[in-house]
CSV table of C-alpha atoms in Angstrom, one decimal:
chain,number,residue,atom,x,y,z
A,1138,MET,CA,36.8,-0.1,-2.6
A,1139,THR,CA,38.3,3.2,-5.1
A,1140,LEU,CA,36.0,4.8,-7.0
A,1141,ASP,CA,37.7,3.3,-9.9
A,1142,GLU,CA,37.1,-0.3,-8.6
A,1143,TYR,CA,33.1,0.7,-8.0
A,1144,ASN,CA,32.9,2.3,-11.7
A,1145,LYS,CA,34.3,-1.1,-13.3
A,1146,LYS,CA,31.9,-3.1,-11.0
A,1147,GLU,CA,29.4,-0.8,-11.9
A,1148,GLU,CA,30.1,-1.4,-15.7
A,1149,GLU,CA,30.1,-5.0,-15.1
A,1150,ARG,CA,27.1,-4.9,-13.6
A,1151,PHE,CA,25.6,-3.4,-16.9
A,1152,LYS,CA,26.9,-5.0,-18.8
A,1153,THR,CA,25.6,-8.3,-17.1
A,1154,ALA,CA,22.0,-6.6,-17.6
A,1155,VAL,CA,22.4,-6.0,-21.5
A,1156,SER,CA,23.2,-9.1,-22.5
A,1157,TRP,CA,20.2,-10.8,-21.0
A,1158,LEU,CA,18.1,-8.6,-22.3
A,1159,GLU,CA,19.6,-8.9,-25.6
A,1160,LYS,CA,18.4,-12.1,-24.9
A,1161,GLY,CA,14.8,-11.9,-24.1
A,1162,VAL,CA,14.3,-10.9,-20.8
A,1163,GLU,CA,13.0,-7.4,-20.0
A,1164,ILE,CA,14.3,-5.2,-18.0
A,1165,ALA,CA,12.5,-1.6,-16.7
A,1166,ASP,CA,15.7,-0.2,-15.5
A,1167,LEU,CA,19.1,-1.7,-16.7
A,1168,ARG,CA,21.2,0.5,-14.4
A,1169,SER,CA,19.9,-0.4,-10.6
A,1170,VAL,CA,18.8,-3.9,-11.3
A,1171,PHE,CA,21.2,-6.7,-10.3
A,1172,ILE,CA,21.8,-10.5,-11.8
A,1173,GLY,CA,24.4,-12.1,-9.9
A,1174,SER,CA,26.3,-14.7,-12.7
A,1175,ASP,CA,25.1,-18.3,-11.6
A,1176,VAL,CA,21.4,-16.7,-12.2
A,1177,GLN,CA,19.8,-18.4,-15.3
A,1178,LEU,CA,16.2,-16.5,-16.7
A,1179,GLU,CA,14.2,-17.6,-19.2
A,1180,GLU,CA,12.8,-15.8,-22.1
A,1181,GLY,CA,10.0,-13.8,-20.8
A,1182,VAL,CA,10.6,-13.2,-17.8
A,1183,TYR,CA,10.0,-9.8,-16.4
A,1184,LEU,CA,12.0,-7.4,-13.8
A,1185,GLY,CA,11.6,-4.3,-12.4
A,1186,PRO,CA,14.1,-2.0,-10.9
A,1187,CYS,CA,16.3,-2.9,-7.7
A,1188,VAL,CA,15.9,-6.1,-8.0
A,1189,THR,CA,18.5,-8.9,-7.1
A,1190,LEU,CA,18.8,-11.5,-7.6
A,1191,GLU,CA,21.9,-13.6,-6.2
A,1192,GLY,CA,23.2,-17.4,-5.9
A,1193,HIS,CA,21.7,-19.8,-8.3
A,1194,THR,CA,18.9,-18.7,-9.2
A,1195,VAL,CA,16.2,-19.9,-11.6
A,1196,ILE,CA,14.0,-17.9,-13.2
A,1197,HIS,CA,11.5,-19.8,-15.5
A,1198,ARG,CA,8.8,-17.7,-19.1
A,1199,GLY,CA,6.5,-15.6,-17.6
A,1200,ALA,CA,7.7,-14.0,-14.6
A,1201,LYS,CA,7.2,-11.1,-13.5
A,1202,ILE,CA,9.7,-10.1,-10.9
A,1203,PHE,CA,8.8,-5.8,-9.3
A,1204,GLN,CA,10.6,-4.0,-7.2
A,1205,ASN,CA,12.6,-4.1,-4.7
A,1206,THR,CA,12.5,-7.8,-4.2
A,1207,ARG,CA,15.9,-9.6,-3.0
A,1208,ILE,CA,15.6,-13.7,-4.2
A,1209,VAL,CA,18.7,-15.6,-3.0
A,1210,ASP,CA,19.2,-19.3,-4.8
A,1211,SER,CA,15.9,-20.3,-5.3
A,1212,GLU,CA,14.0,-21.6,-7.9
A,1213,ILE,CA,10.6,-19.5,-9.7
A,1214,GLY,CA,8.6,-21.2,-11.2
A,1215,PRO,CA,7.0,-19.9,-14.4
A,1216,ASP,CA,3.4,-17.2,-14.3
A,1217,VAL,CA,4.7,-16.1,-11.0
A,1218,THR,CA,4.5,-13.1,-9.9
A,1219,VAL,CA,6.7,-11.2,-6.9
A,1220,GLN,CA,6.2,-7.9,-5.5
A,1221,SER,CA,8.5,-6.3,-3.1
A,1222,SER,CA,9.2,-9.6,-1.3
A,1223,VAL,CA,12.7,-12.1,-0.6
A,1224,ILE,CA,13.0,-14.8,-0.9
A,1225,LEU,CA,16.2,-17.1,0.1
A,1226,GLU,CA,16.5,-20.8,-1.2
A,1227,SER,CA,13.0,-22.0,-1.3
A,1228,SER,CA,10.8,-22.4,-4.3
A,1229,VAL,CA,8.1,-21.2,-5.6
A,1230,GLY,CA,5.4,-23.0,-7.9
A,1231,GLU,CA,3.4,-22.0,-11.5
A,1232,GLY,CA,1.4,-18.9,-11.1
A,1233,THR,CA,1.3,-18.1,-7.9
A,1234,ASN,CA,1.8,-14.6,-6.5
A,1235,VAL,CA,4.0,-13.5,-3.6
A,1236,GLY,CA,3.7,-10.3,-1.7
A,1237,PRO,CA,3.9,-7.4,-1.5
A,1238,PHE,CA,6.6,-7.6,1.5
A,1239,ALA,CA,6.4,-11.5,1.8
A,1240,TYR,CA,9.4,-13.6,3.3
A,1241,ILE,CA,9.7,-16.7,2.2
A,1242,ARG,CA,12.6,-18.3,4.3
A,1243,PRO,CA,15.3,-20.9,3.4
A,1244,ASN,CA,13.7,-24.7,2.7
A,1245,SER,CA,10.7,-23.6,2.0
A,1246,HIS,CA,8.4,-24.8,-1.0
A,1247,ILE,CA,5.1,-23.1,-2.4
A,1248,GLY,CA,3.4,-25.0,-4.7
A,1249,LYS,CA,1.4,-23.9,-7.4
A,1250,HIS,CA,-1.2,-21.2,-8.0
A,1251,CYS,CA,-1.0,-19.9,-4.3
A,1252,LYS,CA,-1.2,-16.7,-2.5
A,1253,VAL,CA,1.7,-16.0,-0.5
A,1254,GLY,CA,0.5,-12.4,1.0
A,1255,ASP,CA,1.8,-9.2,2.3
A,1256,PHE,CA,3.6,-9.5,6.1
A,1257,VAL,CA,3.6,-12.9,5.4
A,1258,GLU,CA,6.6,-15.2,6.4
A,1259,VAL,CA,7.3,-18.8,5.2
A,1260,LYS,CA,10.0,-20.5,7.2
A,1261,ASN,CA,10.7,-24.2,6.6
A,1262,SER,CA,7.4,-25.1,5.3
A,1263,ASN,CA,6.0,-26.9,2.1
A,1264,PHE,CA,2.3,-25.3,0.7
A,1265,GLY,CA,0.0,-27.2,-0.9
A,1266,ASP,CA,-1.3,-26.1,-4.3
A,1267,GLY,CA,-3.7,-23.3,-5.1
A,1268,SER,CA,-3.1,-22.4,-0.8
A,1269,LYS,CA,-4.2,-18.8,0.0
A,1270,SER,CA,-2.4,-16.8,2.9
A,1271,ALA,CA,-3.2,-13.4,2.4
A,1272,HIS,CA,-2.1,-11.2,4.7
A,1273,LEU,CA,-0.6,-11.1,8.5
A,1274,THR,CA,0.5,-14.8,9.0
A,1275,TYR,CA,4.0,-16.8,10.0
A,1276,ILE,CA,4.1,-20.2,8.7
A,1277,GLY,CA,7.3,-21.8,10.6
A,1278,ASP,CA,8.2,-25.2,10.5
A,1279,ALA,CA,4.6,-26.9,8.6
A,1280,ASP,CA,3.6,-29.4,6.0
A,1281,VAL,CA,0.4,-27.7,4.6
A,1282,GLY,CA,-1.9,-29.8,2.1
A,1283,LYS,CA,-3.9,-27.9,-1.2
A,1284,GLY,CA,-6.4,-25.1,-1.3
A,1285,VAL,CA,-6.1,-24.7,2.2
A,1286,ASN,CA,-6.9,-20.8,3.1
A,1287,LEU,CA,-5.4,-19.3,6.7
A,1288,GLY,CA,-6.7,-16.2,7.4
A,1289,CYS,CA,-5.2,-13.2,8.8
A,1290,GLY,CA,-3.2,-13.4,12.2
A,1291,VAL,CA,-2.4,-17.2,11.9
A,1292,VAL,CA,0.5,-18.0,13.8
A,1293,PHE,CA,2.4,-21.9,13.8
A,1294,VAL,CA,3.9,-21.6,16.7
A,1295,ASN,CA,6.4,-23.5,16.5
A,1296,TYR,CA,9.0,-23.1,18.9
A,1297,ASP,CA,8.6,-24.1,23.0
A,1298,GLY,CA,11.4,-22.2,24.0
A,1299,LYS,CA,14.1,-24.9,24.0
A,1300,GLU,CA,13.2,-27.0,20.4
A,1301,LYS,CA,11.4,-26.2,17.2
A,1302,HIS,CA,8.4,-28.4,16.7
A,1303,ARG,CA,6.5,-29.7,13.0
A,1304,SER,CA,2.8,-28.7,12.2
A,1305,THR,CA,0.6,-30.8,9.8
A,1306,VAL,CA,-2.1,-28.9,7.7
A,1307,GLY,CA,-4.4,-31.2,5.5
A,1308,ASP,CA,-6.0,-30.6,2.1
A,1309,HIS,CA,-8.6,-27.9,1.6
A,1310,VAL,CA,-8.5,-26.7,5.6
A,1311,PHE,CA,-9.9,-23.1,6.5
A,1312,VAL,CA,-8.1,-21.6,9.1
A,1313,GLY,CA,-9.8,-18.2,10.7
A,1314,CYS,CA,-8.1,-15.6,11.1
A,1315,ASN,CA,-6.3,-15.1,14.6
A,1316,ALA,CA,-5.7,-18.3,15.0
A,1317,ASN,CA,-2.8,-20.1,16.7
A,1318,LEU,CA,-1.0,-23.6,15.9
A,1319,VAL,CA,0.9,-24.9,18.6
A,1320,SER,CA,2.8,-27.4,17.4
A,1321,PRO,CA,3.3,-30.2,17.1
A,1322,VAL,CA,-0.2,-30.9,16.6
A,1323,THR,CA,-2.5,-32.1,13.3
A,1324,VAL,CA,-5.3,-30.8,11.8
A,1325,GLY,CA,-7.5,-33.4,9.2
A,1326,ASP,CA,-8.8,-33.0,5.5
A,1327,GLY,CA,-11.2,-30.2,5.3
A,1328,SER,CA,-11.3,-29.5,8.7
A,1329,TYR,CA,-11.9,-25.7,9.9
A,1330,ILE,CA,-10.8,-24.0,12.6
A,1331,ALA,CA,-12.9,-20.8,14.7
A,1332,ALA,CA,-11.5,-17.5,14.5
A,1333,GLY,CA,-9.3,-16.7,17.7
A,1334,SER,CA,-8.7,-20.6,18.6
A,1335,THR,CA,-5.8,-21.7,20.1
A,1336,ILE,CA,-5.2,-25.6,18.9
A,1337,THR,CA,-3.8,-27.5,21.2
A,1338,GLU,CA,-5.0,-30.9,20.0
A,1339,ASP,CA,-4.9,-32.8,17.0
A,1340,VAL,CA,-8.5,-31.4,14.8
A,1341,PRO,CA,-10.7,-35.0,13.2
A,1342,GLU,CA,-10.7,-34.5,9.3
A,1343,ASP,CA,-14.4,-33.1,8.5
A,1344,ALA,CA,-14.6,-31.1,12.3
A,1345,LEU,CA,-14.8,-27.3,13.7
A,1346,GLY,CA,-11.9,-26.8,16.2
A,1347,ILE,CA,-12.7,-24.3,18.7
A,1348,ALA,CA,-10.0,-23.3,21.4
A,1349,ARG,CA,-11.6,-19.4,22.8
A,1350,GLU,CA,-13.9,-18.6,25.5
A,1351,ARG,CA,-17.8,-17.7,25.3
A,1352,GLN,CA,-18.3,-14.4,24.3
A,1353,THR,CA,-19.3,-11.9,28.5
A,1354,ASN,CA,-20.9,-8.5,27.7
A,1355,LYS,CA,-20.8,-6.7,31.4
A,1356,GLU,CA,-23.6,-4.0,30.6
A,1357,GLY,CA,-22.9,-0.5,32.3
A,1358,TRP,CA,-18.9,-1.3,32.6
A,1359,ALA,CA,-17.9,1.8,30.8
A,1360,SER,CA,-20.8,3.8,33.1
A,1361,LYS,CA,-19.7,3.0,35.9
A,1362,ARG,CA,-16.0,3.6,35.6
A,1363,GLY,CA,-16.1,7.2,34.0
A,1364,LEU,CA,-15.3,5.7,30.8
A,1365,PHE,CA,-18.8,5.9,28.8
A,1366,LYS,CA,-19.2,8.4,25.7
A,1367,LYS,CA,-21.6,9.6,24.0
């Protein structure tokens, strides 16, 4: 690309941003935002610096797309907040918070008033209204119900080395930190998964699933190995 060609593209990108500004979209930095030709934005949308919107993306009124976010072929509902995240070929429901540093991969559908927090990855999954995954979680090939809480470090173990498998989590389930759900499993409504568990069998509704060894303390272990420091 020649310098003249580059400058022409930059001018076209700037004019596109200005045209959306004139239609009621708030844009923090007209020179750094990229808005594709097939993107649709409603009045009252906010776009931060270095935002990239591509493909047939639709962003509804009141959504705030903060800096360093990329959205491709996706629909973002009203009053959604997205911070420094990537959303590809997916949808995000009204009032949901995404990021920072979340990765929503194709064919994922996030419900209304959800939380998909920092370093959460969602792939080919449904995430029900009011459900939360605040940080450090992988949700792959799963159908997660309403009002679910996924603790830090939860992993849907969806790949057995040959095939991908799908899991289902019912409504109002609480999954403790560092739990693995080895697909395919079904976790019933209102049940709890104890922190640190690796779940390989279905959990009935209104149950507590525990899959871990009991704690054992070996007295004097550090001293015997010359490791104890005081």
